[in-house]
PDB file of C-alpha atoms in Angstrom:
ATOM      1  CA  MET U  98       0.023   0.003   0.002  1.00 59.00           C
ATOM      2  CA  PRO U  99       1.475   3.395  -0.951  1.00 69.00           C
ATOM      3  CA  THR U 100       2.582   5.759   1.777  1.00 79.00           C
ATOM      4  CA  PRO U 101      -0.180   8.280   2.490  1.00 85.00           C
ATOM      5  CA  LEU U 102       0.285  11.928   1.606  1.00 89.00           C
ATOM      6  CA  ARG U 103       0.485  13.980   4.809  1.00 93.00           C
ATOM      7  CA  ALA U 104      -1.831  16.985   4.527  1.00 93.00           C
ATOM      8  CA  LEU U 105      -2.492  20.089   6.624  1.00 94.00           C
ATOM      9  CA  ILE U 106      -5.810  21.908   6.212  1.00 95.00           C
ATOM     10  CA  ILE U 107      -5.973  25.607   7.060  1.00 94.00           C
ATOM     11  CA  GLU U 108      -9.634  26.596   6.785  1.00 92.00           C
ATOM     12  CA  ASP U 109     -11.822  28.822   9.003  1.00 88.00           C
ATOM     13  CA  GLU U 110     -15.150  27.386   7.844  1.00 87.00           C
ATOM     14  CA  PRO U 111     -15.812  24.118   9.698  1.00 87.00           C
ATOM     15  CA  LEU U 112     -18.272  22.876   7.016  1.00 88.00           C
ATOM     16  CA  ALA U 113     -15.715  23.471   4.252  1.00 88.00           C
ATOM     17  CA  ALA U 114     -12.929  21.811   6.292  1.00 91.00           C
ATOM     18  CA  ASN U 115     -15.126  18.777   7.032  1.00 93.00           C
ATOM     19  CA  ARG U 116     -16.127  18.542   3.374  1.00 92.00           C
ATOM     20  CA  LEU U 117     -12.500  18.585   2.287  1.00 93.00           C
ATOM     21  CA  ILE U 118     -11.546  15.942   4.872  1.00 94.00           C
ATOM     22  CA  GLY U 119     -14.416  13.763   3.671  1.00 93.00           C
ATOM     23  CA  LEU U 120     -13.270  14.078   0.042  1.00 94.00           C
ATOM     24  CA  LEU U 121      -9.647  13.314   0.959  1.00 93.00           C
ATOM     25  CA  ASN U 122     -10.795  10.163   2.811  1.00 92.00           C
ATOM     26  CA  LYS U 123     -12.398   8.927  -0.401  1.00 91.00           C
ATOM     27  CA  GLN U 124      -9.263   9.244  -2.549  1.00 89.00           C
ATOM     28  CA  ALA U 125      -7.918   6.095  -4.186  1.00 85.00           C
ATOM     29  CA  GLN U 126      -4.426   7.108  -3.110  1.00 84.00           C
ATOM     30  CA  PRO U 127      -4.435   7.519   0.704  1.00 88.00           C
ATOM     31  CA  VAL U 128      -4.184  10.960   2.305  1.00 90.00           C
ATOM     32  CA  GLU U 129      -3.583  11.458   6.019  1.00 92.00           C
ATOM     33  CA  VAL U 130      -4.768  14.766   7.534  1.00 93.00           C
ATOM     34  CA  VAL U 131      -2.161  15.495  10.192  1.00 92.00           C
ATOM     35  CA  GLY U 132      -3.633  18.761  11.412  1.00 92.00           C
ATOM     36  CA  THR U 133      -6.164  21.518  10.922  1.00 94.00           C
ATOM     37  CA  ALA U 134      -6.213  25.225  11.854  1.00 92.00           C
ATOM     38  CA  GLU U 135      -8.802  27.993  11.568  1.00 90.00           C
ATOM     39  CA  SER U 136      -6.640  31.117  11.841  1.00 89.00           C
ATOM     40  CA  VAL U 137      -3.285  32.537  10.825  1.00 89.00           C
ATOM     41  CA  ALA U 138      -2.063  32.247  14.426  1.00 89.00           C
ATOM     42  CA  GLU U 139      -3.165  28.594  14.745  1.00 91.00           C
ATOM     43  CA  ALA U 140      -1.684  27.750  11.375  1.00 92.00           C
ATOM     44  CA  GLU U 141       1.663  29.312  12.273  1.00 92.00           C
ATOM     45  CA  ALA U 142       1.809  27.344  15.525  1.00 90.00           C
ATOM     46  CA  LEU U 143       0.868  24.157  13.710  1.00 91.00           C
ATOM     47  CA  LEU U 144       3.416  24.584  10.946  1.00 91.00           C
ATOM     48  CA  ARG U 145       6.164  25.182  13.519  1.00 91.00           C
ATOM     49  CA  THR U 146       5.383  21.957  15.359  1.00 90.00           C
ATOM     50  CA  VAL U 147       4.390  19.411  12.672  1.00 89.00           C
ATOM     51  CA  GLN U 148       7.428  17.339  11.713  1.00 88.00           C
ATOM     52  CA  PRO U 149       8.312  16.346   9.106  1.00 90.00           C
ATOM     53  CA  ALA U 150       6.806  19.074   6.953  1.00 88.00           C
ATOM     54  CA  PRO U 151       3.502  18.109   5.338  1.00 91.00           C
ATOM     55  CA  ASP U 152       3.453  16.806   1.777  1.00 90.00           C
ATOM     56  CA  VAL U 153       0.676  19.243   0.859  1.00 91.00           C
ATOM     57  CA  LEU U 154      -0.883  22.307   2.476  1.00 91.00           C
ATOM     58  CA  PHE U 155      -4.544  23.141   1.704  1.00 93.00           C
ATOM     59  CA  LEU U 156      -4.687  26.860   2.398  1.00 89.00           C
ATOM     60  CA  ASP U 157      -7.797  29.031   2.532  1.00 87.00           C
ATOM     61  CA  ILE U 158      -7.129  32.639   1.602  1.00 81.00           C
ATOM     62  CA  HIS U 159      -9.338  34.474   4.132  1.00 81.00           C
ATOM     63  CA  LEU U 160      -8.959  33.187   7.688  1.00 83.00           C
ATOM     64  CA  ALA U 161     -10.531  34.154  10.962  1.00 76.00           C
ATOM     65  CA  ASP U 162      -7.792  36.626  11.908  1.00 79.00           C
ATOM     66  CA  GLY U 163      -6.490  37.816   8.516  1.00 78.00           C
ATOM     67  CA  LEU U 164      -5.120  36.653   5.173  1.00 80.00           C
ATOM     68  CA  SER U 165      -3.241  33.393   4.962  1.00 82.00           C
ATOM     69  CA  PHE U 166      -0.520  35.121   2.938  1.00 80.00           C
ATOM     70  CA  GLU U 167       0.860  36.360   6.246  1.00 83.00           C
ATOM     71  CA  LEU U 168       2.164  32.820   6.826  1.00 86.00           C
ATOM     72  CA  PHE U 169       4.662  33.233   3.964  1.00 82.00           C
ATOM     73  CA  GLU U 170       6.040  36.340   5.671  1.00 80.00           C
ATOM     74  CA  ARG U 171       6.480  34.574   9.018  1.00 83.00           C
ATOM     75  CA  LEU U 172       7.640  31.114   7.914  1.00 85.00           C
ATOM     76  CA  GLU U 173       9.656  29.400   5.225  1.00 83.00           C
ATOM     77  CA  ILE U 174       7.080  27.127   3.668  1.00 83.00           C
ATOM     78  CA  ARG U 175       8.504  24.445   1.412  1.00 81.00           C
ATOM     79  CA  SER U 176       5.452  22.236   1.150  1.00 85.00           C
ATOM     80  CA  PRO U 177       3.401  22.336  -2.073  1.00 85.00           C
ATOM     81  CA  VAL U 178       0.396  24.589  -1.558  1.00 86.00           C
ATOM     82  CA  VAL U 179      -3.167  24.168  -2.816  1.00 87.00           C
ATOM     83  CA  PHE U 180      -5.097  27.393  -2.380  1.00 84.00           C
ATOM     84  CA  THR U 181      -8.802  27.059  -1.617  1.00 84.00           C
ATOM     85  CA  THR U 182     -10.913  30.096  -2.477  1.00 77.00           C
ATOM     86  CA  ALA U 183     -14.324  31.317  -3.564  1.00 71.00           C
ATOM     87  CA  TYR U 184     -12.857  33.884  -5.966  1.00 62.00           C
ATOM     88  CA  ASP U 185     -13.234  33.894  -9.722  1.00 55.00           C
ATOM     89  CA  LYS U 186     -11.095  31.214 -11.311  1.00 50.00           C
ATOM     90  CA  TYR U 187     -10.034  33.393 -14.251  1.00 38.00           C
ATOM     91  CA  ALA U 188      -8.048  35.581 -11.863  1.00 46.00           C
ATOM     92  CA  LEU U 189      -6.274  32.437 -10.606  1.00 53.00           C
ATOM     93  CA  ARG U 190      -5.469  30.532 -13.827  1.00 48.00           C
ATOM     94  CA  ALA U 191      -1.813  31.525 -13.645  1.00 41.00           C
ATOM     95  CA  PHE U 192      -1.453  29.554 -10.409  1.00 54.00           C
ATOM     96  CA  LYS U 193      -2.532  26.182 -11.764  1.00 48.00           C
ATOM     97  CA  VAL U 194       1.074  25.209 -12.454  1.00 36.00           C
ATOM     98  CA  ASN U 195       3.765  22.964 -10.935  1.00 35.00           C
ATOM     99  CA  SER U 196       3.414  22.525  -7.177  1.00 42.00           C
ATOM    100  CA  VAL U 197       0.916  25.343  -6.626  1.00 56.00           C
ATOM    101  CA  ASP U 198      -2.715  24.732  -7.439  1.00 69.00           C
ATOM    102  CA  TYR U 199      -6.074  26.173  -6.500  1.00 73.00           C
ATOM    103  CA  LEU U 200      -9.524  24.772  -5.819  1.00 80.00           C
ATOM    104  CA  LEU U 201     -12.723  26.817  -5.964  1.00 78.00           C
ATOM    105  CA  LYS U 202     -15.269  26.418  -3.199  1.00 79.00           C
ATOM    106  CA  PRO U 203     -17.355  24.363  -2.915  1.00 83.00           C
ATOM    107  CA  ILE U 204     -14.552  21.973  -3.722  1.00 86.00           C
ATOM    108  CA  ASP U 205     -15.316  19.520  -6.531  1.00 85.00           C
ATOM    109  CA  ALA U 206     -14.273  15.897  -5.960  1.00 89.00           C
ATOM    110  CA  GLU U 207     -12.853  15.459  -9.494  1.00 89.00           C
ATOM    111  CA  GLU U 208     -10.846  18.677  -9.294  1.00 88.00           C
ATOM    112  CA  LEU U 209      -9.423  17.601  -5.936  1.00 89.00           C
ATOM    113  CA  THR U 210      -8.425  14.214  -7.401  1.00 90.00           C
ATOM    114  CA  ALA U 211      -6.761  15.972 -10.351  1.00 88.00           C
ATOM    115  CA  ALA U 212      -4.801  18.231  -8.020  1.00 86.00           C
ATOM    116  CA  LEU U 213      -3.598  15.291  -5.937  1.00 88.00           C
ATOM    117  CA  THR U 214      -2.694  13.296  -9.096  1.00 86.00           C
ATOM    118  CA  LYS U 215      -0.581  16.221 -10.259  1.00 82.00           C
ATOM    119  CA  LEU U 216       1.110  16.351  -6.876  1.00 82.00           C
ATOM    120  CA  HIS U 217       1.881  12.616  -6.954  1.00 79.00           C
ATOM    121  CA  ARG U 218       3.411  12.987 -10.435  1.00 79.00           C
ATOM    122  CA  GLN U 219       5.589  15.869  -9.295  1.00 73.00           C
ATOM    123  CA  ARG U 220       6.834  13.859  -6.314  1.00 74.00           C
ATOM    124  CA  GLU U 221       7.748  10.956  -8.564  1.00 73.00           C
ATOM    125  CA  ALA U 222       9.548  13.280 -10.984  1.00 65.00           C
ATOM    126  CA  ALA U 223      11.181  15.207  -8.107  1.00 64.00           C
ATOM    127  CA  THR U 224       9.939  18.436  -9.656  1.00 58.00           C
ATOM    128  CA  PRO U 225      11.324  21.412  -7.650  1.00 57.00           C
ATOM    129  CA  PRO U 226       8.564  23.505  -6.111  1.00 56.00           C
ATOM    130  CA  LEU U 227       7.836  26.986  -7.266  1.00 55.00           C
ATOM    131  CA  ASP U 228       8.268  29.961  -4.971  1.00 58.00           C
ATOM    132  CA  ALA U 229       4.905  29.713  -3.216  1.00 59.00           C
ATOM    133  CA  ALA U 230       5.594  32.880  -1.249  1.00 60.00           C
ATOM    134  CA  LEU U 231       6.116  34.876  -4.416  1.00 59.00           C
ATOM    135  CA  LEU U 232       2.940  33.502  -5.963  1.00 61.00           C
ATOM    136  CA  ALA U 233       1.059  34.300  -2.785  1.00 61.00           C
ATOM    137  CA  ARG U 234       2.191  37.887  -2.914  1.00 62.00           C
ATOM    138  CA  VAL U 235       1.038  38.233  -6.500  1.00 59.00           C
ATOM    139  CA  LEU U 236      -2.233  36.466  -5.767  1.00 59.00           C
ATOM    140  CA  GLN U 237      -2.842  38.739  -2.808  1.00 58.00           C
ATOM    141  CA  GLN U 238      -2.852  41.708  -5.107  1.00 60.00           C
ATOM    142  CA  THR U 239      -5.836  40.293  -6.985  1.00 56.00           C
ATOM    143  CA  GLN U 240      -7.943  40.026  -3.859  1.00 56.00           C
ATOM    144  CA  PRO U 241     -10.281  42.884  -2.907  1.00 59.00           C
ATOM    145  CA  ALA U 242      -9.578  44.222   0.592  1.00 61.00           C
ATOM    146  CA  LYS U 243     -12.227  43.103   3.027  1.00 69.00           C
ATOM    147  CA  GLU U 244     -14.300  45.889   4.495  1.00 81.00           C
ATOM    148  CA  TYR U 245     -15.370  45.694   8.138  1.00 90.00           C
ATOM    149  CA  LYS U 246     -18.253  47.427   9.867  1.00 92.00           C
ATOM    150  CA  THR U 247     -17.522  50.962  11.039  1.00 94.00           C
ATOM    151  CA  ARG U 248     -20.709  51.562  13.088  1.00 95.00           C
ATOM    152  CA  PHE U 249     -23.719  49.783  14.555  1.00 96.00           C
ATOM    153  CA  VAL U 250     -27.223  51.218  14.597  1.00 95.00           C
ATOM    154  CA  VAL U 251     -29.025  50.633  17.907  1.00 95.00           C
ATOM    155  CA  ARG U 252     -32.411  51.601  19.224  1.00 93.00           C
ATOM    156  CA  VAL U 253     -32.731  54.089  22.114  1.00 92.00           C
ATOM    157  CA  GLY U 254     -36.378  54.360  23.051  1.00 90.00           C
ATOM    158  CA  GLU U 255     -38.110  55.588  19.897  1.00 91.00           C
ATOM    159  CA  HIS U 256     -34.856  56.780  18.380  1.00 94.00           C
ATOM    160  CA  LEU U 257     -32.009  55.194  16.411  1.00 94.00           C
ATOM    161  CA  LYS U 258     -28.389  55.859  17.315  1.00 94.00           C
ATOM    162  CA  ALA U 259     -25.228  54.999  15.370  1.00 96.00           C
ATOM    163  CA  ILE U 260     -22.365  53.721  17.558  1.00 96.00           C
ATOM    164  CA  PRO U 261     -18.916  53.992  15.880  1.00 96.00           C
ATOM    165  CA  VAL U 262     -16.785  50.881  16.293  1.00 96.00           C
ATOM    166  CA  GLU U 263     -14.095  53.026  17.955  1.00 96.00           C
ATOM    167  CA  GLN U 264     -16.490  53.519  20.905  1.00 97.00           C
ATOM    168  CA  ILE U 265     -17.105  49.801  21.447  1.00 97.00           C
ATOM    169  CA  ALA U 266     -15.371  47.989  24.299  1.00 97.00           C
ATOM    170  CA  TYR U 267     -16.875  44.521  23.844  1.00 97.00           C
ATOM    171  CA  PHE U 268     -19.926  42.461  22.913  1.00 97.00           C
ATOM    172  CA  ALA U 269     -21.513  40.040  25.360  1.00 96.00           C
ATOM    173  CA  SER U 270     -24.067  37.289  24.780  1.00 93.00           C
ATOM    174  CA  LEU U 271     -26.638  36.985  27.572  1.00 86.00           C
ATOM    175  CA  GLU U 272     -29.653  34.682  27.423  1.00 83.00           C
ATOM    176  CA  LYS U 273     -29.809  34.694  23.617  1.00 85.00           C
ATOM    177  CA  VAL U 274     -29.402  38.502  23.473  1.00 94.00           C
ATOM    178  CA  THR U 275     -26.247  40.219  22.264  1.00 96.00           C
ATOM    179  CA  LEU U 276     -25.278  43.416  24.081  1.00 96.00           C
ATOM    180  CA  LEU U 277     -22.938  46.051  22.780  1.00 97.00           C
ATOM    181  CA  HIS U 278     -20.923  47.628  25.615  1.00 97.00           C
ATOM    182  CA  THR U 279     -19.404  51.053  24.927  1.00 97.00           C
ATOM    183  CA  ARG U 280     -16.226  52.343  26.528  1.00 96.00           C
ATOM    184  CA  GLU U 281     -18.384  54.821  28.535  1.00 95.00           C
ATOM    185  CA  GLY U 282     -20.259  51.909  30.112  1.00 94.00           C
ATOM    186  CA  ARG U 283     -23.515  52.093  28.161  1.00 95.00           C
ATOM    187  CA  ARG U 284     -25.207  48.928  26.849  1.00 95.00           C
ATOM    188  CA  PHE U 285     -27.328  48.428  23.756  1.00 96.00           C
ATOM    189  CA  VAL U 286     -28.972  45.390  22.198  1.00 95.00           C
ATOM    190  CA  VAL U 287     -27.764  44.531  18.672  1.00 96.00           C
ATOM    191  CA  ASP U 288     -29.348  42.136  16.169  1.00 92.00           C
ATOM    192  CA  TYR U 289     -26.283  40.000  15.638  1.00 93.00           C
ATOM    193  CA  THR U 290     -24.916  36.845  17.174  1.00 92.00           C
ATOM    194  CA  LEU U 291     -21.274  36.762  18.295  1.00 92.00           C
ATOM    195  CA  GLU U 292     -20.590  34.327  15.461  1.00 90.00           C
ATOM    196  CA  GLN U 293     -21.892  36.918  12.949  1.00 91.00           C
ATOM    197  CA  LEU U 294     -19.948  39.737  14.621  1.00 93.00           C
ATOM    198  CA  GLU U 295     -16.680  37.786  14.264  1.00 89.00           C
ATOM    199  CA  GLY U 296     -17.061  38.066  10.495  1.00 85.00           C
ATOM    200  CA  LEU U 297     -18.074  41.736  10.573  1.00 90.00           C
ATOM    201  CA  LEU U 298     -15.303  43.132  12.825  1.00 93.00           C
ATOM    202  CA  ASP U 299     -11.583  43.567  12.138  1.00 91.00           C
ATOM    203  CA  PRO U 300      -9.923  40.486  13.674  1.00 89.00           C
ATOM    204  CA  LEU U 301      -6.794  42.571  14.429  1.00 88.00           C
ATOM    205  CA  GLU U 302      -8.919  44.683  16.798  1.00 93.00           C
ATOM    206  CA  PHE U 303     -11.495  42.231  18.209  1.00 95.00           C
ATOM    207  CA  PHE U 304     -11.028  38.736  19.668  1.00 94.00           C
ATOM    208  CA  ARG U 305     -13.573  36.103  20.649  1.00 93.00           C
ATOM    209  CA  LEU U 306     -12.539  35.313  24.207  1.00 94.00           C
ATOM    210  CA  ASN U 307     -15.136  32.600  24.808  1.00 93.00           C
ATOM    211  CA  ARG U 308     -18.722  31.716  23.950  1.00 91.00           C
ATOM    212  CA  ALA U 309     -20.061  34.807  25.675  1.00 94.00           C
ATOM    213  CA  TYR U 310     -17.526  37.628  25.015  1.00 96.00           C
ATOM    214  CA  LEU U 311     -15.985  39.310  21.982  1.00 96.00           C
ATOM    215  CA  ALA U 312     -13.696  42.096  23.072  1.00 96.00           C
ATOM    216  CA  HIS U 313     -11.706  44.985  21.608  1.00 97.00           C
ATOM    217  CA  ALA U 314      -7.986  44.879  22.403  1.00 95.00           C
ATOM    218  CA  ASP U 315      -8.194  48.233  24.238  1.00 95.00           C
ATOM    219  CA  ALA U 316     -10.902  46.914  26.569  1.00 96.00           C
ATOM    220  CA  ILE U 317      -8.572  44.200  27.962  1.00 96.00           C
ATOM    221  CA  HIS U 318      -6.953  45.963  30.885  1.00 94.00           C
ATOM    222  CA  ASP U 319      -5.339  42.960  32.578  1.00 95.00           C
ATOM    223  CA  ILE U 320      -4.661  39.283  31.984  1.00 95.00           C
ATOM    224  CA  ILE U 321      -4.258  36.860  34.866  1.00 94.00           C
ATOM    225  CA  HIS U 322      -3.186  33.238  35.011  1.00 90.00           C
ATOM    226  CA  TYR U 323      -6.392  31.583  36.232  1.00 86.00           C
ATOM    227  CA  THR U 324      -5.131  27.979  36.145  1.00 80.00           C
ATOM    228  CA  ASN U 325      -2.224  26.272  34.380  1.00 75.00           C
ATOM    229  CA  SER U 326      -4.201  26.200  31.123  1.00 79.00           C
ATOM    230  CA  ARG U 327      -6.631  29.096  31.492  1.00 87.00           C
ATOM    231  CA  LEU U 328      -6.399  32.881  31.390  1.00 94.00           C
ATOM    232  CA  GLN U 329      -8.679  35.448  32.976  1.00 94.00           C
ATOM    233  CA  THR U 330      -9.194  38.832  31.344  1.00 96.00           C
ATOM    234  CA  VAL U 331     -10.124  41.992  33.180  1.00 95.00           C
ATOM    235  CA  LEU U 332     -12.365  44.070  30.961  1.00 95.00           C
ATOM    236  CA  LYS U 333     -13.176  47.770  31.284  1.00 93.00           C
ATOM    237  CA  PRO U 334     -15.853  48.723  31.743  1.00 94.00           C
ATOM    238  CA  THR U 335     -16.465  45.909  34.239  1.00 92.00           C
ATOM    239  CA  PRO U 336     -19.065  43.400  32.979  1.00 91.00           C
ATOM    240  CA  PRO U 337     -22.406  43.253  34.791  1.00 81.00           C
ATOM    241  CA  ASP U 338     -22.390  41.325  38.075  1.00 78.00           C
ATOM    242  CA  ASN U 339     -18.565  41.343  37.921  1.00 82.00           C
ATOM    243  CA  ASP U 340     -18.703  38.384  35.530  1.00 85.00           C
ATOM    244  CA  THR U 341     -15.422  36.479  35.379  1.00 90.00           C
ATOM    245  CA  VAL U 342     -14.282  36.458  31.767  1.00 94.00           C
ATOM    246  CA  LEU U 343     -12.017  33.528  30.947  1.00 94.00           C
ATOM    247  CA  VAL U 344     -10.281  32.782  27.694  1.00 93.00           C
ATOM    248  CA  SER U 345     -11.516  29.444  26.379  1.00 87.00           C
ATOM    249  CA  ARG U 346      -8.892  26.747  26.918  1.00 85.00           C
ATOM    250  CA  GLU U 347      -8.650  25.954  23.196  1.00 83.00           C
ATOM    251  CA  LYS U 348      -8.163  29.644  22.391  1.00 87.00           C
ATOM    252  CA  VAL U 349      -5.340  30.421  24.806  1.00 88.00           C
ATOM    253  CA  SER U 350      -2.469  29.905  22.339  1.00 85.00           C
ATOM    254  CA  THR U 351      -4.300  31.832  19.620  1.00 86.00           C
ATOM    255  CA  PHE U 352      -5.084  34.625  22.067  1.00 90.00           C
ATOM    256  CA  LYS U 353      -1.417  34.952  23.062  1.00 88.00           C
ATOM    257  CA  ALA U 354      -0.374  35.146  19.423  1.00 85.00           C
ATOM    258  CA  TRP U 355      -3.097  37.756  18.758  1.00 88.00           C
ATOM    259  CA  LEU U 356      -1.753  39.897  21.606  1.00 88.00           C
ATOM    260  CA  ASP U 357       1.834  39.536  20.384  1.00 80.00           C
ATOM    261  CA  ARG U 358       1.252  40.437  16.767  1.00 69.00           C
TER     262      ARG U 358
END
């Protein structure tokens, strides 16, 4: 039986990641998924620890905390890269060469098989990889810059009020209601879930601390070691009832990387 290809999947949409894993599991030539990540920070940590380097890297372009092209600036990536994207394929034709390929979402099973077949042939022929970092920089120039929300409209009695993002300290989910907390200590109900807000706000400025809190960096006034694997954040203004705001255990490493960017 042939040695499986070792693959890493960097994808911030769980459904898309699960679909890709399912398609890889159905390949005639075996593929072993050795890791997954949803953000640039998680991907960087994973690529630094996985040894040996993966045989192929499936790389989404837009991740939870930024563009995946940042990885090429932080790391020396030698693995062949398959970009996954929802962008128009005509803008990406130039990248369907040698060790760099692309797959349009939703990923087609036959196109995935063709990409892996090409990769197997290149490995057998010992084809040297292209400069994936250079191609990523060129590809990045074809992507429209993502625009984030600059204000939220809230209701105040019979009136509507626009709250600029610069005035927001954090969002909190309470009994199926999402509350916007301003830096001055005012609270307003907004018609978004925290999951929706994660996609609407600049990930360099806001971080999802746990299931109930999404905070601006400036609202985090202190960070305390709560246990060996947990962190407690002190938010200002203070949450109602002095709620203890912990960073989810699975987010601690990503949170540290976000702070240290």
